[in-house]
Short mmCIF file of C-alpha atoms and ligand atoms in Angstrom, two decimals:
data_model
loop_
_atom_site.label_atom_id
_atom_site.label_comp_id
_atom_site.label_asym_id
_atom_site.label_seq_id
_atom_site.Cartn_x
_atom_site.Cartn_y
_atom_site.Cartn_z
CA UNK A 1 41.39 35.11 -34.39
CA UNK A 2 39.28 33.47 -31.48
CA UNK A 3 39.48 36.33 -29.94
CA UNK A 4 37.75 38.79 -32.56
CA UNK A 5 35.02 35.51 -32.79
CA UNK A 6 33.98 35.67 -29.29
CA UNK A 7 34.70 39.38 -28.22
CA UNK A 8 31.47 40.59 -29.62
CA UNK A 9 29.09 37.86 -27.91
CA UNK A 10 30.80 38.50 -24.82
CA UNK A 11 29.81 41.84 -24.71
CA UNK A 12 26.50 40.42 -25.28
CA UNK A 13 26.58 38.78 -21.83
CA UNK A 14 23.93 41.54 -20.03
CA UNK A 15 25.37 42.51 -16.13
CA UNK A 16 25.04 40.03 -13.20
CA UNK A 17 21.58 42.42 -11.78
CA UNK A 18 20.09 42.05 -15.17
CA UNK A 19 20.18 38.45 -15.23
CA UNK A 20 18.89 38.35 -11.75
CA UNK A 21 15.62 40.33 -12.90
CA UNK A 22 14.92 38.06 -15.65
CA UNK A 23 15.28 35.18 -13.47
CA UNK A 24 13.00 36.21 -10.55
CA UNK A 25 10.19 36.62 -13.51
CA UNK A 26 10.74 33.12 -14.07
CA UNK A 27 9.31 32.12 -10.47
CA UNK A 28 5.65 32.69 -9.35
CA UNK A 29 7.95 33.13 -5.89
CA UNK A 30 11.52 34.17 -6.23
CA UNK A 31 14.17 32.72 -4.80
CA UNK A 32 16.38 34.14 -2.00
CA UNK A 33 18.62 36.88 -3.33
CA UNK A 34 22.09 34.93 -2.73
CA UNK A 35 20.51 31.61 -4.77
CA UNK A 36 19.50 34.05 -7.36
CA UNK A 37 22.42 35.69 -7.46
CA UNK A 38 24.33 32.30 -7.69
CA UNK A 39 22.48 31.23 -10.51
CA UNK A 40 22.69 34.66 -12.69
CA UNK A 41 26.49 34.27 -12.23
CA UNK A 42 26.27 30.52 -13.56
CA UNK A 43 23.88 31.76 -16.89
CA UNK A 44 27.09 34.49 -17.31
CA UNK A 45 29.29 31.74 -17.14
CA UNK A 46 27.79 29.55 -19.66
CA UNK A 47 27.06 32.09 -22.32
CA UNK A 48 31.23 32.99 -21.67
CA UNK A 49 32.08 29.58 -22.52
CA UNK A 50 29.34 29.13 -25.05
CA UNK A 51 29.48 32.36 -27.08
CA UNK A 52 26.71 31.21 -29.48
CA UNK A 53 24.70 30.02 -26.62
CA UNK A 54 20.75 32.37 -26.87
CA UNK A 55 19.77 33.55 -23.84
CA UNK A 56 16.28 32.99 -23.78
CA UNK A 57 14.10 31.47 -21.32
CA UNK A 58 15.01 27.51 -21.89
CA UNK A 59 18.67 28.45 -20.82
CA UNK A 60 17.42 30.34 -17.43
CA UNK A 61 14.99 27.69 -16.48
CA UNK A 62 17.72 24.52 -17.30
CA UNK A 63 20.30 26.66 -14.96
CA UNK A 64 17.43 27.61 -12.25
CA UNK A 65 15.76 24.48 -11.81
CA UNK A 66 18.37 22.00 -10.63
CA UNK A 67 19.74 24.55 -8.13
CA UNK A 68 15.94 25.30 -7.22
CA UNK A 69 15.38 21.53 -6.49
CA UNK A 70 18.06 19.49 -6.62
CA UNK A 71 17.46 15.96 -6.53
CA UNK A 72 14.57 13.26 -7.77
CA UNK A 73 11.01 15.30 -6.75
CA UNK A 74 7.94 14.01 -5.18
CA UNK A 75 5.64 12.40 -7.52
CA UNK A 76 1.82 11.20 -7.21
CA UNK A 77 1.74 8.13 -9.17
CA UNK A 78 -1.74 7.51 -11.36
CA UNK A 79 -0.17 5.21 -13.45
CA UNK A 80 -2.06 2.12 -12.02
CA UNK A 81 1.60 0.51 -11.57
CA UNK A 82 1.98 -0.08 -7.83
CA UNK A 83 5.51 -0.90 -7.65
CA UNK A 84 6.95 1.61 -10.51
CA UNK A 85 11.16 1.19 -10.86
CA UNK A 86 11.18 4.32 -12.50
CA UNK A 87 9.15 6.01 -10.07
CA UNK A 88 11.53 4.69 -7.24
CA UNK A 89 9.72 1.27 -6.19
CA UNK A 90 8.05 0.94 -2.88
CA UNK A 91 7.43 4.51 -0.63
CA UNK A 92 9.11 4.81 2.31
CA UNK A 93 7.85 4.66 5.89
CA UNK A 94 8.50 8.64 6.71
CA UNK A 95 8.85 7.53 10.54
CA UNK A 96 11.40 5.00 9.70
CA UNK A 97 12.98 7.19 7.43
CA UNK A 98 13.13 9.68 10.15
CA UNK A 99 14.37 7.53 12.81
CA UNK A 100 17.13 6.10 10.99
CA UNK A 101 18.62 9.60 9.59
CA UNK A 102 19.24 10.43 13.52
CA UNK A 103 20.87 7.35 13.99
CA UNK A 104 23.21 7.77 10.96
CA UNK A 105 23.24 11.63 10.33
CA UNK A 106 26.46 11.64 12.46
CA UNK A 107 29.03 9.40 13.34
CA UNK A 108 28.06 5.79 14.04
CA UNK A 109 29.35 2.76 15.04
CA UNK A 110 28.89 1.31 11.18
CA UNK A 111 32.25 -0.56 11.32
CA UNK A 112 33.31 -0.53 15.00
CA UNK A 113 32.19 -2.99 17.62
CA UNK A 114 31.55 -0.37 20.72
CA UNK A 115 32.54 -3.85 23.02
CA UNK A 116 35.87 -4.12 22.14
CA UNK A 117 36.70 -0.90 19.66
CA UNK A 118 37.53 -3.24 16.91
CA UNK A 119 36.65 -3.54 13.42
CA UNK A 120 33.88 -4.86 12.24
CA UNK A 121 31.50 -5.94 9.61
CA UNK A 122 29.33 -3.28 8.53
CA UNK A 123 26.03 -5.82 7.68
CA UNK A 124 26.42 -7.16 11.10
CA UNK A 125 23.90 -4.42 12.18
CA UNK A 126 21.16 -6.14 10.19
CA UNK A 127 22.63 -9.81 10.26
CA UNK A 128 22.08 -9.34 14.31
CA UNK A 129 18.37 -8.64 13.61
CA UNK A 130 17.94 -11.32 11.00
CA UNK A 131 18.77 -14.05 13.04
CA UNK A 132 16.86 -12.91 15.34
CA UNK A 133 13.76 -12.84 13.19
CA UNK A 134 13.84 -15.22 10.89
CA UNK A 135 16.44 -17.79 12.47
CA UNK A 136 18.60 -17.65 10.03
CA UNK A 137 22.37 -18.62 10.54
CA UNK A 138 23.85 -15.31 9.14
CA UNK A 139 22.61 -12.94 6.56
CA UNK A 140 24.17 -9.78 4.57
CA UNK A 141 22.83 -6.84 2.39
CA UNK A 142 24.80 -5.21 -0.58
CA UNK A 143 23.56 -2.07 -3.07
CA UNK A 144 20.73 -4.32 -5.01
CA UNK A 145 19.58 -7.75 -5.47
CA UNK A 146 21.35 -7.85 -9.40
CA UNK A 147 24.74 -7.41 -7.48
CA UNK A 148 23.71 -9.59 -4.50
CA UNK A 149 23.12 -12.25 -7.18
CA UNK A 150 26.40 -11.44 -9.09
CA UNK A 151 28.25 -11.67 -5.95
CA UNK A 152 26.58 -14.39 -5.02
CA UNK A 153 27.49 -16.59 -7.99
CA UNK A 154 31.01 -14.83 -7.82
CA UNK A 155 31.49 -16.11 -4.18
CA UNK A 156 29.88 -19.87 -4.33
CA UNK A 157 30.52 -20.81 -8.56
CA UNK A 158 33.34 -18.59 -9.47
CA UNK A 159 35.88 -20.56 -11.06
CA UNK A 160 33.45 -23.81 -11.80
CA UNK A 161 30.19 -23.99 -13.12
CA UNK A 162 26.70 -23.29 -12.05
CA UNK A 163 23.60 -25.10 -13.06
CA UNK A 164 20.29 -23.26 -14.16
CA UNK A 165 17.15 -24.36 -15.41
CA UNK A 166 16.78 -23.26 -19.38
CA UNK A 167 12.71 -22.49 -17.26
CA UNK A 168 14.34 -20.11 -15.52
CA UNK A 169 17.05 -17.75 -17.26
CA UNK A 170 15.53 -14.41 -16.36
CA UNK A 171 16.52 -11.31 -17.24
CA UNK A 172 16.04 -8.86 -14.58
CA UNK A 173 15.13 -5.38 -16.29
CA UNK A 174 17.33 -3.13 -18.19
CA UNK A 175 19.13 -5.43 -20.37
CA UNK A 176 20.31 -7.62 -17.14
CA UNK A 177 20.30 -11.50 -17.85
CA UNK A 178 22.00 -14.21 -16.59
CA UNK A 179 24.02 -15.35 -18.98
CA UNK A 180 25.99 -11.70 -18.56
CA UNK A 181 25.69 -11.95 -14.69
CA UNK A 182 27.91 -15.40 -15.03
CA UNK A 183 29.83 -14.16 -17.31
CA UNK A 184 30.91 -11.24 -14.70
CA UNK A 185 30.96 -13.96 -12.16
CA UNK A 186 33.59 -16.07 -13.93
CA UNK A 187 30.33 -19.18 -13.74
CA UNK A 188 29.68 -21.27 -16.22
CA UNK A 189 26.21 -21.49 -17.21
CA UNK A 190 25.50 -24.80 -17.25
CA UNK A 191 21.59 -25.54 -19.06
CA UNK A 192 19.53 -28.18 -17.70
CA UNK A 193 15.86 -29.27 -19.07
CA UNK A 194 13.83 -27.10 -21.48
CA UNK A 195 11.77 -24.09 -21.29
CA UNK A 196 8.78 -25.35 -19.92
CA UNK A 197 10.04 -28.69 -18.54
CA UNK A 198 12.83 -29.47 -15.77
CA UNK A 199 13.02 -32.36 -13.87
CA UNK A 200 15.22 -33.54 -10.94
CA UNK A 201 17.13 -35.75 -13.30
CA UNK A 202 18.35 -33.14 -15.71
CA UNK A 203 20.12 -31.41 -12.93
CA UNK A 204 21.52 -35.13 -11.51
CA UNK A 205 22.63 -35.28 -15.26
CA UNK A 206 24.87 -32.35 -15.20
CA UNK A 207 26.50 -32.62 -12.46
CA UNK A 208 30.40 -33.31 -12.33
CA UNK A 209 33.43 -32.63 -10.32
CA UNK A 210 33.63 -28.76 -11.46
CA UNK A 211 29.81 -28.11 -10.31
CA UNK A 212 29.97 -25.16 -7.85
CA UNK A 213 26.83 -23.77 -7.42
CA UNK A 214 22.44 -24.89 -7.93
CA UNK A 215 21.07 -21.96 -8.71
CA UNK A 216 16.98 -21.34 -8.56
CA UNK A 217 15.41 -17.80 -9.52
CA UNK A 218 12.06 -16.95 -8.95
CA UNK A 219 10.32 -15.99 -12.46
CA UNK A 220 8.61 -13.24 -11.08
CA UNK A 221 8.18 -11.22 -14.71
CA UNK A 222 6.73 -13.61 -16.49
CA UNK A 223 5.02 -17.32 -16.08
CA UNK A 224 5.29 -20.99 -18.31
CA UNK A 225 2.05 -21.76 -18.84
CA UNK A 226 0.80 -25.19 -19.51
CA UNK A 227 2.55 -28.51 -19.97
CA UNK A 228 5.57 -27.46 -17.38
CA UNK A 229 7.15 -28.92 -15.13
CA UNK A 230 10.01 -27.33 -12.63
CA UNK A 231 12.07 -28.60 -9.73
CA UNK A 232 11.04 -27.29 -6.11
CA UNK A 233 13.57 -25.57 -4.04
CA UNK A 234 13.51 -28.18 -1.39
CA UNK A 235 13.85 -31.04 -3.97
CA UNK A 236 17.02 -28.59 -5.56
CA UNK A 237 18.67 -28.19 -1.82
CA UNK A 238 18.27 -32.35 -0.97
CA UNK A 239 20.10 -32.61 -4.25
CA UNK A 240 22.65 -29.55 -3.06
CA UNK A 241 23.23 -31.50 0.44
CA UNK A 242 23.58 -35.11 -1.06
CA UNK A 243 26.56 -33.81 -3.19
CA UNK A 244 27.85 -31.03 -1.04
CA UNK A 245 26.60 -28.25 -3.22
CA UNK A 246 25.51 -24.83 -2.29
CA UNK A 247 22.39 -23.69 -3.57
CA UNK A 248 21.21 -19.95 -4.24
CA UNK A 249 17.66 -18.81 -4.50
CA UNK A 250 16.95 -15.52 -6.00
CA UNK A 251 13.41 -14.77 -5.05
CA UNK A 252 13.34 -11.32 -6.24
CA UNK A 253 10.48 -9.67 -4.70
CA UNK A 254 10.83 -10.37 -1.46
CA UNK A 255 7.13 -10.67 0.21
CA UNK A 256 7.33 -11.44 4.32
CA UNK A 257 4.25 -13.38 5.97
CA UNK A 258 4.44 -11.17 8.93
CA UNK A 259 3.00 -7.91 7.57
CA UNK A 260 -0.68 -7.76 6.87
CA UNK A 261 -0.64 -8.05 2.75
CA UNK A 262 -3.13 -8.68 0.22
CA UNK A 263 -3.70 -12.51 -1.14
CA UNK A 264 -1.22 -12.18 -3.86
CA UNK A 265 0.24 -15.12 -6.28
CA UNK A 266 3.69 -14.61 -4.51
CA UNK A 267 5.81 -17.26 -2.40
CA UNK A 268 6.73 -16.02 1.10
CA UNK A 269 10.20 -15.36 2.39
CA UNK A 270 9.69 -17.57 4.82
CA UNK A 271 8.04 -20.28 2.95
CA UNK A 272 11.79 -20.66 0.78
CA UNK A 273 13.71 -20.14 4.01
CA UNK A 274 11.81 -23.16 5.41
CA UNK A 275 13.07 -25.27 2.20
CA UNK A 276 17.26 -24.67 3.89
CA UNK A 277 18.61 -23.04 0.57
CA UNK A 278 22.25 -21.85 1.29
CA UNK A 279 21.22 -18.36 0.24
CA UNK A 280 18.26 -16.60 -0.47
CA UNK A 281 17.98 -13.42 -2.08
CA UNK A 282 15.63 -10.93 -2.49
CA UNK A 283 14.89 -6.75 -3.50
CA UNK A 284 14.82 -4.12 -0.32
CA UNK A 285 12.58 -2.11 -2.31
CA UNK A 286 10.25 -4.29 -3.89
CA UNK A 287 7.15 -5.76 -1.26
CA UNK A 288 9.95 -6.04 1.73
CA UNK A 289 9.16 -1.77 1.39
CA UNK A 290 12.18 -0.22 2.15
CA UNK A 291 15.30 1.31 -0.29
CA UNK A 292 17.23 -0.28 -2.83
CA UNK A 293 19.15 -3.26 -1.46
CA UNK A 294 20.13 -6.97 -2.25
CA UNK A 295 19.60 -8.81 1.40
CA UNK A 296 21.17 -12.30 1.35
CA UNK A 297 20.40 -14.90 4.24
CA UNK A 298 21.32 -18.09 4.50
CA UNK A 299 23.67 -20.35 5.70
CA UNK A 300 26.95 -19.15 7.63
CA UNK A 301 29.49 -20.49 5.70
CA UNK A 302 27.79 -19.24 2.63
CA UNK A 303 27.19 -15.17 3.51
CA UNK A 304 31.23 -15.67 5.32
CA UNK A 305 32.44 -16.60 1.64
CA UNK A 306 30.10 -13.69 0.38
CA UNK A 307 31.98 -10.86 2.82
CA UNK A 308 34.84 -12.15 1.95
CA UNK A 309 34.89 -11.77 -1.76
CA UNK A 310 36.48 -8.30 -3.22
CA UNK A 311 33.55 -7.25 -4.99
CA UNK A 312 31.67 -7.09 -1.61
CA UNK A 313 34.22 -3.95 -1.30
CA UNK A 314 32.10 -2.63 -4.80
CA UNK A 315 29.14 -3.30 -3.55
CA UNK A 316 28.53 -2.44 0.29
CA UNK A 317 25.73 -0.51 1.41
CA UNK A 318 25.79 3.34 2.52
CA UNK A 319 24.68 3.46 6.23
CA UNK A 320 21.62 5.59 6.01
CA UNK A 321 20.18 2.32 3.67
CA UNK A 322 21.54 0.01 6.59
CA UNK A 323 20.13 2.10 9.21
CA UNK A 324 16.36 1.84 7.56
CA UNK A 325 16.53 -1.71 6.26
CA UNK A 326 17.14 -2.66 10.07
CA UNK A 327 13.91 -0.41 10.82
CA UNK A 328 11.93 -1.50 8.19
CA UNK A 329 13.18 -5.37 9.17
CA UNK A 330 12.05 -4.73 12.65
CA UNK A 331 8.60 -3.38 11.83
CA UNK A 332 8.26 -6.52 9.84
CA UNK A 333 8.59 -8.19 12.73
CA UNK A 334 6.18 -6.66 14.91
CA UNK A 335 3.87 -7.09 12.18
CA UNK A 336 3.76 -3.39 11.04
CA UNK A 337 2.58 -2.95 7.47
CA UNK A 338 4.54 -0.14 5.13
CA UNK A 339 2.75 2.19 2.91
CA UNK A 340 3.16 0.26 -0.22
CA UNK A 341 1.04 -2.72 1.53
CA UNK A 342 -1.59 0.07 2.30
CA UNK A 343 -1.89 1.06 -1.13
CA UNK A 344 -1.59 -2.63 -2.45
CA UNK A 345 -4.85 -3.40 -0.02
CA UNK A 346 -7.24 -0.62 -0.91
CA UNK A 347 -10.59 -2.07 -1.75
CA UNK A 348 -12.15 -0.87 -5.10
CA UNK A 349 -15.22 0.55 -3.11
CA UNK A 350 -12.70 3.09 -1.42
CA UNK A 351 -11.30 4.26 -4.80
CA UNK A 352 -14.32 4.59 -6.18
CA UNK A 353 -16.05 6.55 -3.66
CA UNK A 354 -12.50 8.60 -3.89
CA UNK A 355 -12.93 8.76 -7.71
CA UNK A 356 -16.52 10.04 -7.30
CA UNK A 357 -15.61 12.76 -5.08
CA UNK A 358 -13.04 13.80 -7.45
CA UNK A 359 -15.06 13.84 -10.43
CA UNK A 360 -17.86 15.29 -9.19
CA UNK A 361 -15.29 18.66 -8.00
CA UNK A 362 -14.06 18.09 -11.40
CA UNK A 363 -17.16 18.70 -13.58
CA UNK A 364 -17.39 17.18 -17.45
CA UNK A 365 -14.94 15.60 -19.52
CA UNK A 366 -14.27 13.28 -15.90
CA UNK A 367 -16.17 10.19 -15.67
CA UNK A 368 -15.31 7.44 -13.39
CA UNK A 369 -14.09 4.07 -14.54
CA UNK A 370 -13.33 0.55 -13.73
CA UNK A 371 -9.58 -0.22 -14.47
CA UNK A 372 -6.76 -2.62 -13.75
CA UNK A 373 -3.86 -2.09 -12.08
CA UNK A 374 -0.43 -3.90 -11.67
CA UNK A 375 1.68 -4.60 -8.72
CA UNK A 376 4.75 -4.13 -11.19
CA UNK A 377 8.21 -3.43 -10.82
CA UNK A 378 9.82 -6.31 -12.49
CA UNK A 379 8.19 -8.00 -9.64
CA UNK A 380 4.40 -8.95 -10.06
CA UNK A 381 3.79 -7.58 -13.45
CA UNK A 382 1.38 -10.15 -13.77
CA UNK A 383 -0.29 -9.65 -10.99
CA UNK A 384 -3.77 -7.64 -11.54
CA UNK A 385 -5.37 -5.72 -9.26
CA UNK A 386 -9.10 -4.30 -9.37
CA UNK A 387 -8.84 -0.44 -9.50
CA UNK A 388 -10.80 2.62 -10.37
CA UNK A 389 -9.44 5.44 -12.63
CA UNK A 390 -11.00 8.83 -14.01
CA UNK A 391 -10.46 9.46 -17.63
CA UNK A 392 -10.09 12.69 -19.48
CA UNK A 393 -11.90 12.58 -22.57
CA UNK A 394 -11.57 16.12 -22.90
CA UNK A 395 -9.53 18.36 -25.63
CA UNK A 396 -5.78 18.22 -25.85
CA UNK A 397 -4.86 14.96 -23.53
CA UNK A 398 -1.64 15.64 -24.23
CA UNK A 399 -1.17 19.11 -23.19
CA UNK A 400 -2.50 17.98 -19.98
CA UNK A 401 -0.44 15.12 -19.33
CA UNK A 402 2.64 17.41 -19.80
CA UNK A 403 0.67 19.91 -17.41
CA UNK A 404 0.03 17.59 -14.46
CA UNK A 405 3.64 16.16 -14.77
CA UNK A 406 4.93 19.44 -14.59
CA UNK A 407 3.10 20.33 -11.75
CA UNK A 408 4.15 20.22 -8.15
CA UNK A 409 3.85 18.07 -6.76
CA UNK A 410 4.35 16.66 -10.26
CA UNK A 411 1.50 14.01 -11.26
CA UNK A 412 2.16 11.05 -13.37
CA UNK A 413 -1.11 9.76 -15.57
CA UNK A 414 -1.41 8.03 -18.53
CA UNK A 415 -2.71 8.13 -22.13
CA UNK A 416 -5.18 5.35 -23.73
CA UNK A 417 -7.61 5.42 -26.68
CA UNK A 418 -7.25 9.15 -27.24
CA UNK A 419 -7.59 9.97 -23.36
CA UNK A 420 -6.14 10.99 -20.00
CA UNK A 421 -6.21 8.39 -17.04
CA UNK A 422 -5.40 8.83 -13.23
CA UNK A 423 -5.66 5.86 -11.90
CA UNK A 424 -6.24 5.76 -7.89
CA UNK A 425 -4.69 2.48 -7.52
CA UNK A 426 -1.16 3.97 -6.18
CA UNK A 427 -2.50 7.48 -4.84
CA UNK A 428 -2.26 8.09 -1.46
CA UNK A 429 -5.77 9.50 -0.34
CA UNK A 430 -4.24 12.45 1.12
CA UNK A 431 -3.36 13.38 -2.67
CA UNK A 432 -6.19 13.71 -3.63
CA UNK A 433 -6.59 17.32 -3.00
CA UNK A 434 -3.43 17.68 -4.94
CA UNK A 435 -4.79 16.44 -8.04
CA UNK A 436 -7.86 18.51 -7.76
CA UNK A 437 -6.64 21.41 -6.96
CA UNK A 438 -3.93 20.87 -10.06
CA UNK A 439 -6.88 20.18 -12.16
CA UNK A 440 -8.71 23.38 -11.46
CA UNK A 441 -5.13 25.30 -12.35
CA UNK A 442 -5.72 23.24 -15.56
CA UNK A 443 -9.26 24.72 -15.96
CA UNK A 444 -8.08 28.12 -14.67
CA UNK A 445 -5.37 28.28 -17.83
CA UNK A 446 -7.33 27.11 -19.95
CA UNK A 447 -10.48 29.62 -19.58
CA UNK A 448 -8.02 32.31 -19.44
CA UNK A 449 -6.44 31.66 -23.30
C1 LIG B 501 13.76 -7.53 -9.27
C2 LIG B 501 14.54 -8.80 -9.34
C3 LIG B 501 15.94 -8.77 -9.29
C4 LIG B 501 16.71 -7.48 -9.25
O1 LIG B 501 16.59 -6.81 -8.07
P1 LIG B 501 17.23 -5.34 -7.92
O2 LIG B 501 17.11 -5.06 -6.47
O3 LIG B 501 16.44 -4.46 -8.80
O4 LIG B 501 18.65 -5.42 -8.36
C5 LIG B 501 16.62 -9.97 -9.33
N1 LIG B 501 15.96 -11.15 -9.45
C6 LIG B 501 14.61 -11.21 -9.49
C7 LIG B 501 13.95 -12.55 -9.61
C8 LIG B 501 13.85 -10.04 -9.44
O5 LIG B 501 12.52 -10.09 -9.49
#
């Protein structure tokens, strides 16, 4: 009976050469033979298994493409949002990146002191640099900051309770808050003061013999306003010393004095490690410019407790991250900035003479425009940047949104009041060219309909 259902769309399956000329009409380029003739046999194979599957040119294209480019691709971002999670945060340092793929690409010494040929702690690689730079005791780095933070309370307030200003119960982005984050960390949350108002006092109050941990975090997506008051972090750590209490910082962004950065309405890494907190954690990806990472430093017998907690096992780094996080830590020190602290310090006058150029290669419907931008990221959302953008007040905005994100390199605008924007704010000027010459493909189309 299944038989007799499928037999006849089988036969409908057209030969393996067939499907390979349809497919090389799909590419303004083809492919190499073998990769096209890898991807007809995978279109055969899903219209086999899927008898009622049409083979039309949706199907060829969502089999092609991935095998075509696999993997996130390249992206200009004119969305005026500097540091853009879903556009992978900060952009890399292409030398760094370079220079720590040869260090990792093979074997390496990730785990093995070369001194002795024995074991060792994979975050030693970085911890060796951080004490170096920052004079730290010891440090660590796990996956992100959300698990450096969940490990952290795991490690120091597991098992007793942890005390958090009601000022400062964050949620970090995509549903992650900190009631959930002590729940996973066996903590419990223990409320001092109010919303806008937490005094020294309020944590004295609440503290009894099953107090593990202080914890501070750094409200970096969003700001009390107003009548508020909040507790330093060196106040919090003379109350953490005085009753032999570790306390955890979670700065979140993650902005070093050493590199050359815009004035920005951030606290420095080095400003909190000044104030002694037992741990201080912040994003590798955020303004430290480098990948996705939680980096931890603090005191020795804190990060110790952290290594030695099972879910460090869950959450350890992959050594090509390691490898460029001690790169991108050492160009911190020599004072190197990293692309995202080039974009984050164009002037206005350079984007506008940028915009200009662009709009006058662009013709009508492209006028040049004063806009804000945002340093972003669950980081600085706050924080506003001057910017120029050019707006499309032509036909069809959305057509061409879909166009230019569709493109390659793919561009990433944004619609407003009926219009297209590119904003220059986190466009590399050597895109530029890009965007024009994707524009005049736009123009090109669009005379030929
Ligand atoms: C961004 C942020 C985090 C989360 O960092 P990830 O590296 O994305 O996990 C945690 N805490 C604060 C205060 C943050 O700003």
């Amino acid at each position: 009976m299944k038989d007799t259902q499928a037999r006849d769309p089988r036969s409908r399956i057209p030969a393996v050469s067939k499907l390979i000329e349809q497919l090389t009409e799909l590419f303004p380029e083809p492919p190499p033979h073998g990769l096209l003739t890898q991807m007809a046999r995978l279109v055969a194979e899903r219209l086999r298994a899927e008898p009622t599957l049409a083979l039309d040119r949706q199907l060829l294209v969502e089999i092609a493409k991935p095998l075509l480019q696999p993997g996130p691709r390249p992206v200009i971002n004119a969305t005026g949002i500097l540091l853009h999670t879903n556009l992978g945060r900060a952009p890399l340092d292409a030398e760094l990146v370079h220079r720590a793929i040869e260090q990792v690409k093979g074997y390496t010494d990730l785990e093995l002191d070369l001194e002795d040929g024995k074991r060792d702690h994979r975050d030693r690689h970085f911890a060796e640099l951080a004490r170096l730079v920052w004079q730290v005791e010891d440090a660590t780095l796990v996956n992100n900051a959300a698990g450096a933070l969940t490990l952290a309370l795991a490690a120091l307030g597991g098992g007793g309770e942890t005390v958090v200003s009601r000022g400062e119960m964050i949620e970090i982005g995509g549903g992650f808050r900190l009631p959930e984050i002590m729940a996973i960390a066996n903590s419990r949350l223990v409320e001092v003061g109010t919303t806008n108002k937490t005094r020294l006092a309020d944590y004295e109050q609440a503290l009894n013999p099953h107090t593990a941990c202080l914890l501070k975090t750094h409200t970096s997506n969003y700001r009390i306003e107003g009548f508020t008051a909040s507790v330093g972090l060196p106040e919090l750590v003379a109350l953490g010393r005085s009753h032999n209490l570790p306390v955890v910082m979670d700065l979140g962004s993650g902005l070093s004095a050493m590199i050359p950065f815009p004035k920005v309405d951030e606290p420095f890494i080095e400003d909190h490690l000044a104030a002694g907190p037992d741990l201080l954690i912040f994003s590798g990806d955020k303004l430290f410019g480098g990948v996705q990472a939680g980096i931890v430093l603090g005191k020795a017998s804190a990060i110790t407790r952290l290594r030695k907690h099972p879910m460090m096992r869950m959450l350890r780094m992959d050594k090509l991250g390691i490898a460029l996080l001690c790169h991108q830590l050492r160009a911190t020190a020599l004072g190197r900035s990293h692309p995202f602290a080039a974009l984050a310090g164009a002037v206005p006058d350079s984007l506008r003479a940028r915009a200009n150029q662009l709009a006058a290669e662009l013709g009508p419907h492209w006028q040049v425009v004063d806009e804000i931008a945002y340093m972003g990221g669950g980081s600085l959302p706050q924080e506003r940047r001057e910017s120029v953008a050019l707006r499309y007040s032509g036909a069809n905005p959305q057509d061409l949104a879909q166009f230019l994100r569709n493109g390659d390199p793919s561009i990433v605008p944004y619609l407003r009041d009926g219009a297209l924007w590119l904003n220059l704010a986190a466009v590399f000027p050597f895109d530029d060219v890009h965007i024009r010459d994707r524009l005049h493909q736009w123009t090109d189309k669009r005379q030929s309909l």
